[in-house]
Coordinates of C-alpha atoms and ligand atoms in Angstrom, one line a residue:
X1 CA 84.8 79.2 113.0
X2 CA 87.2 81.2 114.9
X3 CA 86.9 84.9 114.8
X4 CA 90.9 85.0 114.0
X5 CA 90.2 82.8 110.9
X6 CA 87.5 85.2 109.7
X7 CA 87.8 86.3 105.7
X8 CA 87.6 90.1 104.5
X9 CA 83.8 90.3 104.2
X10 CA 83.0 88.7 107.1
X11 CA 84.7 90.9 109.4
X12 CA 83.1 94.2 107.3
X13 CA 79.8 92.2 108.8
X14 CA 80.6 91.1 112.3
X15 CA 83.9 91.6 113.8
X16 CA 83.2 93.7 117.5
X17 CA 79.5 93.8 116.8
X18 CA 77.4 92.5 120.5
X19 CA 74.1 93.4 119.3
X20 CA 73.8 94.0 122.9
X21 CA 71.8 96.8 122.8
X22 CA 67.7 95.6 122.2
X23 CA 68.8 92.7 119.4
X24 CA 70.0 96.3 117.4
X25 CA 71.9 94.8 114.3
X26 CA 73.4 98.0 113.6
X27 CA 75.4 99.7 116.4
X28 CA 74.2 102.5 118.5
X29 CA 76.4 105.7 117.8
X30 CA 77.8 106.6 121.4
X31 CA 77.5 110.3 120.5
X32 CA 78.5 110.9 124.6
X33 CA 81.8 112.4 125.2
X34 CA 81.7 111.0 128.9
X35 CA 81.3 107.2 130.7
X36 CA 80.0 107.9 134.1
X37 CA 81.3 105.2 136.7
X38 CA 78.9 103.1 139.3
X39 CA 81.4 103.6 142.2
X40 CA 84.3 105.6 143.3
X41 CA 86.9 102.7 143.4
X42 CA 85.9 101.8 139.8
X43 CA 86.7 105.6 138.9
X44 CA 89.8 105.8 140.3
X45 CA 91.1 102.3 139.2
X46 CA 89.7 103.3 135.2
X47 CA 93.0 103.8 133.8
X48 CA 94.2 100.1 134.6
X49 CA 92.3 98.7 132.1
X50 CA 92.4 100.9 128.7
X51 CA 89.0 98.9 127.9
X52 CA 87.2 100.9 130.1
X53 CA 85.2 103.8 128.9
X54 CA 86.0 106.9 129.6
X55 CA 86.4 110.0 127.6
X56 CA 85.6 110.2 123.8
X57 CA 88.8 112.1 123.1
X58 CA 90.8 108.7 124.4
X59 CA 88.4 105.9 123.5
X60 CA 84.7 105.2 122.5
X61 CA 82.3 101.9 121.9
X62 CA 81.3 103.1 118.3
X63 CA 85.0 103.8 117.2
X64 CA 86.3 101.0 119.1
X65 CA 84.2 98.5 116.8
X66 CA 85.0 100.5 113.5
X67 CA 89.3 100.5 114.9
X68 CA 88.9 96.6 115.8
X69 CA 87.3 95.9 112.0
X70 CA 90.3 98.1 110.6
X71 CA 92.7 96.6 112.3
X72 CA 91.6 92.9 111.8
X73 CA 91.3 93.9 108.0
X74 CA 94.7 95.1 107.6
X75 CA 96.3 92.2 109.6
X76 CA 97.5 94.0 112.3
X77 CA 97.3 94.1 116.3
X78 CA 95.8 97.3 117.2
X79 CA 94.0 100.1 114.9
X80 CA 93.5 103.9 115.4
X81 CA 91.0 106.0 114.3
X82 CA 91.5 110.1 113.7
X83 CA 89.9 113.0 113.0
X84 CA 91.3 113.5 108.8
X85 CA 93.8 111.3 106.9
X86 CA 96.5 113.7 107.2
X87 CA 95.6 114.1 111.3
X88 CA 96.6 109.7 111.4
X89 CA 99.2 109.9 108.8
X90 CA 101.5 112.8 111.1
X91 CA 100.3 111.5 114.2
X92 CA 101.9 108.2 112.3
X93 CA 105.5 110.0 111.5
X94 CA 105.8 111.8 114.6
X95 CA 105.6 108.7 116.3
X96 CA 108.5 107.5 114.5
X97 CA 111.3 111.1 114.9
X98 CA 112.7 113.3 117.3
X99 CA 115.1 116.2 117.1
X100 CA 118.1 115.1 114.7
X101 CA 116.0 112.1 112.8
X102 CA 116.3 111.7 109.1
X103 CA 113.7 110.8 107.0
X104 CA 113.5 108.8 103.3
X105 CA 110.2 109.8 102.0
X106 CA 109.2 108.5 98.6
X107 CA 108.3 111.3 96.0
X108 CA 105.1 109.9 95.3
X109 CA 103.4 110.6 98.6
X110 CA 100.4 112.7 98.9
X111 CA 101.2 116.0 99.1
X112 CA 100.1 117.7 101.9
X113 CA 102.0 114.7 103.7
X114 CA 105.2 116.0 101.0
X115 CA 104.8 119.5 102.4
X116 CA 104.8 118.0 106.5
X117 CA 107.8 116.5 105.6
X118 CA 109.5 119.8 103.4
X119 CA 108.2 122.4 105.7
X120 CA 106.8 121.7 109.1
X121 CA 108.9 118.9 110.1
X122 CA 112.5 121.3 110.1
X123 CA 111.1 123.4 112.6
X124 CA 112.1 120.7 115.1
X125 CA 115.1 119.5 113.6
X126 CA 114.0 116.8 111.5
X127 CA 115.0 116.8 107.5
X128 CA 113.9 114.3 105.1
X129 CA 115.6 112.8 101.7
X130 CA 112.7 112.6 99.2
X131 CA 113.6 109.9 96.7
X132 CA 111.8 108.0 93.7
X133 CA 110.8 104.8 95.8
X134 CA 110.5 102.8 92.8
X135 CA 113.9 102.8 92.8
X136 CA 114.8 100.8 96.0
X137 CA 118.7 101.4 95.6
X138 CA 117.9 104.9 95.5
X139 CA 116.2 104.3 99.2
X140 CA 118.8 102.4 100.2
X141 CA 121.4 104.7 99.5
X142 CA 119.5 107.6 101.1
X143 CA 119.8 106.2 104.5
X144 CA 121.8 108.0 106.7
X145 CA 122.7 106.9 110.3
X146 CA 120.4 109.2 111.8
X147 CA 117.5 107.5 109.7
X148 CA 114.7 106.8 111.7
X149 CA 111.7 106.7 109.3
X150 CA 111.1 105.3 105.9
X151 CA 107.6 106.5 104.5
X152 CA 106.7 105.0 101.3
X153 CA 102.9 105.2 99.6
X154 CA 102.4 102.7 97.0
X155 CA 100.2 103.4 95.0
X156 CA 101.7 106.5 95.0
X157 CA 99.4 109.8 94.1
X158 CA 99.0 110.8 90.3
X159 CA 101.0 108.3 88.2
X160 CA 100.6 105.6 90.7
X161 CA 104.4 104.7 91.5
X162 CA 105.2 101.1 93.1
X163 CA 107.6 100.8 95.5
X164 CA 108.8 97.5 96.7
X165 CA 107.2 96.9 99.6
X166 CA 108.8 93.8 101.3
X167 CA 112.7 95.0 99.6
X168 CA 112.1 98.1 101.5
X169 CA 110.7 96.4 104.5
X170 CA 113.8 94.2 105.2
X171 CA 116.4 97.0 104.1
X172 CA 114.7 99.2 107.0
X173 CA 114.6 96.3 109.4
X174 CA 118.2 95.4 109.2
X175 CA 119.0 99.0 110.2
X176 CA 116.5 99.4 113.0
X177 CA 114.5 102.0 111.0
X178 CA 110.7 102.1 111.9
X179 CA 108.4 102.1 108.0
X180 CA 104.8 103.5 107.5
X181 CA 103.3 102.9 104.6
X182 CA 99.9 105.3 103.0
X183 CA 98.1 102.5 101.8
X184 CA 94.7 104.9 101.2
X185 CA 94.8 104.0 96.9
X186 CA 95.0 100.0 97.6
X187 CA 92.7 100.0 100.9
X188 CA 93.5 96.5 102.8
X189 CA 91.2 94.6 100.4
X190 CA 94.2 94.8 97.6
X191 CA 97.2 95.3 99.9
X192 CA 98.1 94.1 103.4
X193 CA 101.7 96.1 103.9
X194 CA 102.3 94.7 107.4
X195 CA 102.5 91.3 106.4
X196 CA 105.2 92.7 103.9
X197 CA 107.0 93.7 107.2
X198 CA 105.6 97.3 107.2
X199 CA 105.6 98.8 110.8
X200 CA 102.5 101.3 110.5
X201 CA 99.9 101.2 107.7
X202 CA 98.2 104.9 107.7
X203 CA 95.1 105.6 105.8
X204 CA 92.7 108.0 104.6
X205 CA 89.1 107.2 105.4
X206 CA 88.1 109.5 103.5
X207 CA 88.0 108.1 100.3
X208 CA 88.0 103.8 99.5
X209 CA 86.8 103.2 103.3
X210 CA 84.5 105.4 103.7
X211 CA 83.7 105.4 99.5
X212 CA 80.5 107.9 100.1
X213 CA 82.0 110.8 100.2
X214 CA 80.2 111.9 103.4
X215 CA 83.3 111.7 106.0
X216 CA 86.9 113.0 106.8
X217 CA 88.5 110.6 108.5
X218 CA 91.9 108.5 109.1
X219 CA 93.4 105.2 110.7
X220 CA 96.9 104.0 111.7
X221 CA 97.3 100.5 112.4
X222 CA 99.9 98.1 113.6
X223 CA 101.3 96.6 116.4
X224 CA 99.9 96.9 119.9
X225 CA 103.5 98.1 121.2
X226 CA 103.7 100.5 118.5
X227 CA 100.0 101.8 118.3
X228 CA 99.5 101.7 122.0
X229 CA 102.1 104.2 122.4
X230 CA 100.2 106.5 119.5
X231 CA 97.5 105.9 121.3
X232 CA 98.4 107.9 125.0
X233 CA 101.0 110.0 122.7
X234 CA 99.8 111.3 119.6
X235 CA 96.9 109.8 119.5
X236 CA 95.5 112.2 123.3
X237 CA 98.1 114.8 123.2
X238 CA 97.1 116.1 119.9
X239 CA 93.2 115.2 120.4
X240 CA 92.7 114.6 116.4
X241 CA 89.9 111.4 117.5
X242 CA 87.9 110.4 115.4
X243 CA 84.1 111.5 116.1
X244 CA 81.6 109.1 117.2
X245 CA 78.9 109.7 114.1
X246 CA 81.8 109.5 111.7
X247 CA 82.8 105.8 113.1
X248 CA 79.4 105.1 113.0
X249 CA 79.5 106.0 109.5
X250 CA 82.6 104.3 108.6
X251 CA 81.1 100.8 109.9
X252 CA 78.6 101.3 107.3
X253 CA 81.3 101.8 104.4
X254 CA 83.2 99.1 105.8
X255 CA 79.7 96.2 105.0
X256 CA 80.5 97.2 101.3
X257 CA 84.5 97.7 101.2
X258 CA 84.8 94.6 99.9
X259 CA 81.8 94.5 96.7
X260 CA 83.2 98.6 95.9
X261 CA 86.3 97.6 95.3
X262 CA 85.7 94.9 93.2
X263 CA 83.6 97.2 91.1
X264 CA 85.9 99.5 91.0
X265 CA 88.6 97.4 89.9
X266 CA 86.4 96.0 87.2
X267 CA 85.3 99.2 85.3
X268 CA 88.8 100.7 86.1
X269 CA 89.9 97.8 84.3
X270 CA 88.1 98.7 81.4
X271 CA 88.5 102.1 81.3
X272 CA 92.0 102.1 81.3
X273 CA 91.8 99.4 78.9
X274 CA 89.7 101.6 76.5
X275 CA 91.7 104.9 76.7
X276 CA 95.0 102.5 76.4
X277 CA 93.4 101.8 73.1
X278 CA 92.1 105.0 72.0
X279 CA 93.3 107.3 69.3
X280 CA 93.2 111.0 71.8
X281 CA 95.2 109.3 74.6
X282 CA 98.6 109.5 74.4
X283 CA 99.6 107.4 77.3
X284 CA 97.5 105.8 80.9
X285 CA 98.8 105.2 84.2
X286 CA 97.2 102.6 85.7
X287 CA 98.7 99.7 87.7
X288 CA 96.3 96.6 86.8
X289 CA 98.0 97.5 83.4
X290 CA 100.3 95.2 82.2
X291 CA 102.0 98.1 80.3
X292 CA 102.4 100.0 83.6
X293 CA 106.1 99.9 85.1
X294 CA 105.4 98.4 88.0
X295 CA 103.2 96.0 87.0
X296 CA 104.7 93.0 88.1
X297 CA 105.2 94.1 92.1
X298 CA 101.8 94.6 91.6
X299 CA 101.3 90.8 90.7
X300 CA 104.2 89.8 93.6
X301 CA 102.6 92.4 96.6
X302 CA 98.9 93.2 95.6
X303 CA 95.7 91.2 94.9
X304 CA 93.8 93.8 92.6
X305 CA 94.4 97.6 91.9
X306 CA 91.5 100.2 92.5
X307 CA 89.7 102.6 90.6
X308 CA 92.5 105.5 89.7
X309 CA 93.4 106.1 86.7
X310 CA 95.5 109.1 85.2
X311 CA 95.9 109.6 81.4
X312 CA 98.1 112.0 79.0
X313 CA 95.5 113.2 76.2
X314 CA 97.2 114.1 72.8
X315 CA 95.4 117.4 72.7
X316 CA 97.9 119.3 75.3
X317 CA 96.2 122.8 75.4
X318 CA 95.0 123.8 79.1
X319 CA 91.8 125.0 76.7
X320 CA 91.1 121.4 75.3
X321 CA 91.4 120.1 78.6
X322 CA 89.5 121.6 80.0
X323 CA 87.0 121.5 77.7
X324 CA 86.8 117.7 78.1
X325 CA 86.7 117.7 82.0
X326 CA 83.7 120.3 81.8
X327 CA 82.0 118.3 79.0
X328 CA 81.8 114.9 80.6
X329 CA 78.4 114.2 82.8
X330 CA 78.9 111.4 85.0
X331 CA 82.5 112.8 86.2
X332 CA 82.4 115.7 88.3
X333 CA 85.6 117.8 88.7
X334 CA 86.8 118.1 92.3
X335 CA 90.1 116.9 94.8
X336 CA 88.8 113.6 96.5
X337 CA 88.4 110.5 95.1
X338 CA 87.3 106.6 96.1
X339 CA 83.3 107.3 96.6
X340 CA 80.1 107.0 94.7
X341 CA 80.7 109.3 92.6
X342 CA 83.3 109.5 89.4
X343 CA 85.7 112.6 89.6
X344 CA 88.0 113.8 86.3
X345 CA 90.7 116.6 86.7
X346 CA 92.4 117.8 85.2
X347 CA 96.2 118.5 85.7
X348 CA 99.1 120.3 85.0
X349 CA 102.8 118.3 85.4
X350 CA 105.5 121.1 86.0
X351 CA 108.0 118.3 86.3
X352 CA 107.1 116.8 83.1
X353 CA 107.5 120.1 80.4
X354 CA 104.0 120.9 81.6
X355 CA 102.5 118.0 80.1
X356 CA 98.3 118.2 81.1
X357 CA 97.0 115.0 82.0
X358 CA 93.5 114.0 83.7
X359 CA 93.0 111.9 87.0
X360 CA 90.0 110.2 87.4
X361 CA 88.6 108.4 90.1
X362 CA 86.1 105.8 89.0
X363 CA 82.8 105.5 90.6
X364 CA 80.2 103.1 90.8
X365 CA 77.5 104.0 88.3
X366 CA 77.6 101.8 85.1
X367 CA 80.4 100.8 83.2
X368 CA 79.3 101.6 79.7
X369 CA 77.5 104.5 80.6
X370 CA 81.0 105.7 82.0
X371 CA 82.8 104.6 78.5
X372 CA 79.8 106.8 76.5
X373 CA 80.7 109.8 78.9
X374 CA 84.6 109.4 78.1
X375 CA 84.5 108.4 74.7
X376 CA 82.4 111.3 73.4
X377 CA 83.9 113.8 75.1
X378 CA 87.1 112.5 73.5
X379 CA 85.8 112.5 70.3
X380 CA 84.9 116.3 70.9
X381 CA 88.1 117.8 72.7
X382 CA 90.5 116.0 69.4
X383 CA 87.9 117.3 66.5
Ligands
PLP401 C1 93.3 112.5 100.6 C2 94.6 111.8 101.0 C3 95.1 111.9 102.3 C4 94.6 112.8 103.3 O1 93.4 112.5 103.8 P1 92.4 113.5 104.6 O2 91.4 112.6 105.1 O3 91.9 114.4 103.5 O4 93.2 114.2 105.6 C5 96.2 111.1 102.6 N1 96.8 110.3 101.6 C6 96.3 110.2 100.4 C7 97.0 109.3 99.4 C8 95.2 111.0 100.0 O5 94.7 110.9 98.8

């Protein structure tokens, strides 16, 4: 079998891997910032063939095989590896705008990549439209003809927002607009935007790929025109590369990308399921709902949803709140999300009359262990 026709899992386990190196099955970590060269005419000629090792900041063996996995996962030419999420995802945009570009941004985006977009970005003349991407007239009728960027992230952060990916795709392609999409909350085992027509798929490794919370990392991937350009621009100019341990580390997520997922899909599944149901939740956003808005583009454009979930409580005092989030044992209460470990915060909506509602990212420890946790706490914050 062809390595082009390999499935999901079986690139996580041997895509790039030469087990050249004493039979090792698992990679050395290059942890070298310099390739020394055998001769001087091999030296001077290095920079004809990008394969060649040079300097870490530009490329390296132990990131190269973690970018080729990435990129082979997400269906796409080339990957990208950087140094944080946010270090890919504007690496990613400025790739994509120059002095006098207009951006459509979807509301839903992350937002630290919000604030790029709000307040960094005008310092060189670029301004952005910020609209609710589920709402693909509302794109549409955003775009200006000095448009140069649609940015959507579906899932989006918080209530999970769809956008419609392919809708968007062909609107932006018919214009000669370039698209990147965040697709950190699906990870490429639910969701393969380029196949949908998306021209840059940016991600935070941080949290599904690299799943134990023990890196910061980020990837862009797409077309070998599009990323090679990133790659001498962006990518060495800024020098946000991804560090040799961390790829190391991020192959070893990658063997279980496929199985965490699927567990996390599963109990999320469940525990949106069971809060749907319950008498202290007034209302749950999660996509794999069928009550969820954009629940059927999830059917047409993804293949499973993750492990966030956000619910309103009916007791709406920052005090009961808060009480819950401390009281549960298996959540812990912090920003990040997609590892081990199950997170619940709790949050304040100053768009929506200040409703409080609680994100959660679901972990991997045991399903009904995680219901007893919510359910009693529950119980306890509406007495
Ligand atoms: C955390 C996050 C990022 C940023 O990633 P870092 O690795 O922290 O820089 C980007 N997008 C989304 C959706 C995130 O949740």
């Amino acid at each position: 079998m062809n390595e082009e026709n390999w499935s999901f899992e079986t690139i996580c386990q041997h895509l790039g891997e030469k087990y050249e190196y004493e039979g090792a099955v698992v990679p050395p970590i290059f942890q070298n910032s310099l390739f020394v060269f055998d001769d001087a005419a091999s030296f001077v000629d290095r920079t004809k063939d990008r394969r060649v090792f040079d300097y870490t900041r530009i490329n390296n063996p132990t990131t190269d095989i973690a970018e080729k996995k990435l990129a082979a996962l997400e269906k796409t030419e080339q990957c990208r590896l950087f140094s944080s999420g946010m270090a890919a995802i504007s690496a990613a945009i400025l790739s994509c705008v120059k002095t006098g570009s207009h951006v459509v941004c979807t509301e839903a985006a992350y937002g630290p990549t919000l604030q790029f977009f709000r307040e960094y970005l005008p310092k060189f003349g670029v301004e952005t439209s910020f609209v609710d991407g589920r709402d693909t007239n509302a794109v549409r009728n955003a775009i200006r003809d000095t448009t140069s960027l649609i940015f959507l992230e579906s899932p989006g952060s918080f209530y999970f927002h769809i956008q419609d990916i392919e809708a968007i795709a062909n609107i932006a392609k018919e214009r000669g607009i370039a698209t990147i999409i965040d697709n950190s909350n699906a990870s490429p085992y639910f969701q393969n935007p380029a196949e949908l027509g998306i021209d840059l798929i940016a991600h935070t490794a941080t949290k599904y790929l690299g799943g134990h919370s023990d890196i910061v990392m980020g990837a862009v991937c797409g077309s070998a025109e599009r990323m090679s350009r990133i790659v001498e621009n962006e990518g060495a100019l800024f020098g946000g590369n991804a560090d040799p341990f961390a790829s190391w580390l991020l192959i070893r997520s990658l063997r279980t990308l496929a199985i965490r997922m699927e567990r996390a899909q599963q109990s999320a599944m469940k525990i949106a399921a069971f809060l749907n149901a319950h008498n202290s939740v007034a209302h749950v956003y999660y996509p794999g709902l069928p009550s969820h808005p954009g629940h059927e583009l999830v059917k047409k454009q993804m293949r499973g949803t993750s492990g966030m979930i956000s619910f309103e409580p009916t007791f709406q005092t920052q005090q009961k709140v808060f009480q819950f989030c401390e009281g549960l044992r298996l959540f812990q209460i912090g920003v990040s999300w997609g590892g081990h470990e199950s997170l619940a915060i709790p949050l304040c909506d100053p768009n929506r009359d200040s409703k409080w509602f609680v994100r959660m990212s679901v972990g991997l420890e045991n399903v009904d262990d995680l219901l007893d946790d919510l359910d009693r706490e529950l119980k306890r914050a509406s007495a």
